[in-house]
mmCIF file of C-alpha atoms in Angstrom:
data_model
loop_
_atom_site.group_PDB
_atom_site.id
_atom_site.type_symbol
_atom_site.label_atom_id
_atom_site.label_comp_id
_atom_site.label_asym_id
_atom_site.label_seq_id
_atom_site.Cartn_x
_atom_site.Cartn_y
_atom_site.Cartn_z
ATOM 1 C CA UNK A 847 43.353 -10.403 20.457
ATOM 2 C CA UNK A 848 43.033 -7.358 18.601
ATOM 3 C CA UNK A 849 45.739 -5.059 16.768
ATOM 4 C CA UNK A 850 45.154 -2.167 19.536
ATOM 5 C CA UNK A 851 45.713 -4.725 22.612
ATOM 6 C CA UNK A 852 48.695 -6.110 20.799
ATOM 7 C CA UNK A 853 50.508 -2.756 21.012
ATOM 8 C CA UNK A 854 50.257 -2.526 24.604
ATOM 9 C CA UNK A 855 51.976 -5.985 25.456
ATOM 10 C CA UNK A 856 55.305 -6.946 25.062
ATOM 11 C CA UNK A 857 55.944 -9.328 22.139
ATOM 12 C CA UNK A 858 57.421 -12.766 22.633
ATOM 13 C CA UNK A 859 57.746 -14.855 19.924
ATOM 14 C CA UNK A 860 58.970 -18.481 20.085
ATOM 15 C CA UNK A 861 60.209 -19.948 17.024
ATOM 16 C CA UNK A 862 57.712 -22.923 15.592
ATOM 17 C CA UNK A 863 54.257 -20.727 16.192
ATOM 18 C CA UNK A 864 54.705 -19.238 12.643
ATOM 19 C CA UNK A 865 50.926 -18.527 12.165
ATOM 20 C CA UNK A 866 50.724 -16.397 15.091
ATOM 21 C CA UNK A 867 54.197 -14.833 14.413
ATOM 22 C CA UNK A 868 52.623 -13.645 11.154
ATOM 23 C CA UNK A 869 49.472 -12.194 12.729
ATOM 24 C CA UNK A 870 51.360 -10.536 15.102
ATOM 25 C CA UNK A 871 54.099 -9.122 12.534
ATOM 26 C CA UNK A 872 51.162 -7.507 10.609
ATOM 27 C CA UNK A 873 49.598 -6.257 13.793
ATOM 28 C CA UNK A 874 52.988 -4.427 14.873
ATOM 29 C CA UNK A 875 53.430 -3.282 11.312
ATOM 30 C CA UNK A 876 50.151 -1.747 10.988
ATOM 31 C CA UNK A 877 50.631 -0.076 14.371
ATOM 32 C CA UNK A 878 54.130 0.971 12.955
ATOM 33 C CA UNK A 879 55.841 -0.786 15.799
ATOM 34 C CA UNK A 880 59.321 -2.385 14.806
ATOM 35 C CA UNK A 881 59.758 -5.492 16.026
ATOM 36 C CA UNK A 882 63.454 -6.524 17.206
ATOM 37 C CA UNK A 883 64.237 -10.601 17.224
ATOM 38 C CA UNK A 884 66.966 -12.093 18.934
ATOM 39 C CA UNK A 885 67.771 -15.763 17.505
ATOM 40 C CA UNK A 886 69.590 -17.226 20.581
ATOM 41 C CA UNK A 887 71.509 -20.628 20.453
ATOM 42 C CA UNK A 888 73.440 -22.231 17.978
ATOM 43 C CA UNK A 889 72.820 -24.833 15.040
ATOM 44 C CA UNK A 890 74.571 -27.563 17.456
ATOM 45 C CA UNK A 891 71.938 -26.796 20.279
ATOM 46 C CA UNK A 892 69.860 -29.629 21.690
ATOM 47 C CA UNK A 893 68.644 -30.841 25.175
ATOM 48 C CA UNK A 894 67.425 -34.274 26.648
ATOM 49 C CA UNK A 895 64.112 -35.287 27.802
ATOM 50 C CA UNK A 896 63.440 -38.924 29.149
ATOM 51 C CA UNK A 897 66.876 -39.971 27.706
ATOM 52 C CA UNK A 898 66.120 -38.934 24.317
ATOM 53 C CA UNK A 899 68.479 -36.081 22.684
ATOM 54 C CA UNK A 900 66.550 -33.700 20.436
ATOM 55 C CA UNK A 901 68.444 -31.060 18.213
ATOM 56 C CA UNK A 902 66.757 -27.617 18.535
ATOM 57 C CA UNK A 903 68.672 -25.553 16.022
ATOM 58 C CA UNK A 904 67.205 -22.266 15.765
ATOM 59 C CA UNK A 905 65.395 -20.902 12.799
ATOM 60 C CA UNK A 906 67.324 -17.887 12.089
ATOM 61 C CA UNK A 907 65.250 -17.340 8.959
ATOM 62 C CA UNK A 908 62.143 -17.384 10.181
ATOM 63 C CA UNK A 909 63.416 -14.796 12.952
ATOM 64 C CA UNK A 910 64.721 -12.499 10.074
ATOM 65 C CA UNK A 911 61.462 -12.520 8.464
ATOM 66 C CA UNK A 912 59.468 -11.310 10.974
ATOM 67 C CA UNK A 913 61.629 -8.367 11.886
ATOM 68 C CA UNK A 914 61.983 -7.391 8.218
ATOM 69 C CA UNK A 915 58.104 -7.366 8.035
ATOM 70 C CA UNK A 916 57.797 -4.379 10.935
ATOM 71 C CA UNK A 917 60.861 -2.854 9.889
ATOM 72 C CA UNK A 918 62.443 -4.074 13.159
ATOM 73 C CA UNK A 919 65.996 -5.723 12.648
ATOM 74 C CA UNK A 920 66.757 -9.083 13.591
ATOM 75 C CA UNK A 921 69.905 -10.005 16.065
ATOM 76 C CA UNK A 922 71.784 -13.772 16.226
ATOM 77 C CA UNK A 923 73.454 -14.833 19.403
ATOM 78 C CA UNK A 924 75.159 -17.701 20.558
ATOM 79 C CA UNK A 925 76.691 -16.958 23.923
ATOM 80 C CA UNK A 926 75.794 -14.775 27.225
ATOM 81 C CA UNK A 927 78.277 -12.258 26.258
ATOM 82 C CA UNK A 928 76.783 -12.004 22.374
ATOM 83 C CA UNK A 929 73.606 -11.632 23.949
ATOM 84 C CA UNK A 930 74.241 -8.822 26.189
ATOM 85 C CA UNK A 931 76.080 -6.889 23.156
ATOM 86 C CA UNK A 932 72.738 -7.281 21.443
ATOM 87 C CA UNK A 933 70.797 -5.956 24.222
ATOM 88 C CA UNK A 934 73.029 -2.684 24.285
ATOM 89 C CA UNK A 935 72.819 -2.548 20.339
ATOM 90 C CA UNK A 936 68.996 -2.759 20.797
ATOM 91 C CA UNK A 937 68.987 -0.126 23.619
ATOM 92 C CA UNK A 938 71.083 2.348 21.651
ATOM 93 C CA UNK A 939 68.293 1.944 18.933
ATOM 94 C CA UNK A 940 65.100 2.162 20.549
ATOM 95 C CA UNK A 941 64.703 6.254 22.043
ATOM 96 C CA UNK A 942 63.188 7.153 25.301
ATOM 97 C CA UNK A 943 60.550 10.218 24.667
ATOM 98 C CA UNK A 944 59.953 12.496 27.678
ATOM 99 C CA UNK A 945 56.567 13.929 27.749
ATOM 100 C CA UNK A 946 55.686 16.797 30.330
ATOM 101 C CA UNK A 947 52.023 16.376 31.440
ATOM 102 C CA UNK A 948 49.897 18.716 33.577
ATOM 103 C CA UNK A 949 48.749 16.753 37.219
ATOM 104 C CA UNK A 950 48.092 19.728 39.374
ATOM 105 C CA UNK A 951 44.670 19.217 38.800
ATOM 106 C CA UNK A 952 44.857 15.300 40.070
ATOM 107 C CA UNK A 953 46.366 16.714 43.336
ATOM 108 C CA UNK A 954 44.074 19.423 43.882
ATOM 109 C CA UNK A 955 41.090 16.595 43.622
ATOM 110 C CA UNK A 956 43.068 14.124 45.802
ATOM 111 C CA UNK A 957 43.763 17.258 48.082
ATOM 112 C CA UNK A 958 39.789 18.073 48.058
ATOM 113 C CA UNK A 959 38.909 14.464 48.941
ATOM 114 C CA UNK A 960 41.038 14.282 51.925
ATOM 115 C CA UNK A 961 39.933 17.329 53.262
ATOM 116 C CA UNK A 962 35.874 16.580 52.767
ATOM 117 C CA UNK A 963 36.961 13.188 54.782
ATOM 118 C CA UNK A 964 38.699 14.764 57.141
ATOM 119 C CA UNK A 965 35.904 17.157 57.743
ATOM 120 C CA UNK A 966 33.619 13.949 57.899
ATOM 121 C CA UNK A 967 35.521 12.348 60.393
ATOM 122 C CA UNK A 968 35.811 15.214 62.699
ATOM 123 C CA UNK A 969 31.752 15.881 62.625
ATOM 124 C CA UNK A 970 31.529 12.123 63.346
ATOM 125 C CA UNK A 971 33.878 12.093 66.484
ATOM 126 C CA UNK A 972 32.462 15.421 67.642
ATOM 127 C CA UNK A 973 28.911 14.119 68.227
ATOM 128 C CA UNK A 974 28.464 13.047 71.729
ATOM 129 C CA UNK A 975 26.806 9.795 72.345
ATOM 130 C CA UNK A 976 24.411 9.643 75.348
#
């Protein structure tokens, strides 16, 4: 995947994929695209699979490094309420830019195609079949 392709896709990073994360961070940095990371979970986090309990503490340092490389910001959330607060904070940091664009030519072109299609249909239906 090229840096150009990367900029048009959402970036989801899962801790533990360090090599890919470094590549993604460098590509985002080149495109001047900040990456905001959210470390979700607690140090006591775990899951059980086939009767075996595995600890899965989040890697805060790795997530912080990823966001700092790109000029973004690292967040931590340990609960659903904290996660909602993080989303609100990120939403207030990331702006929306409205850009006016001229679309008259597109609609005129579509109208012309429809007129030609209607004329062709009228001509086709107007022919008498012997």
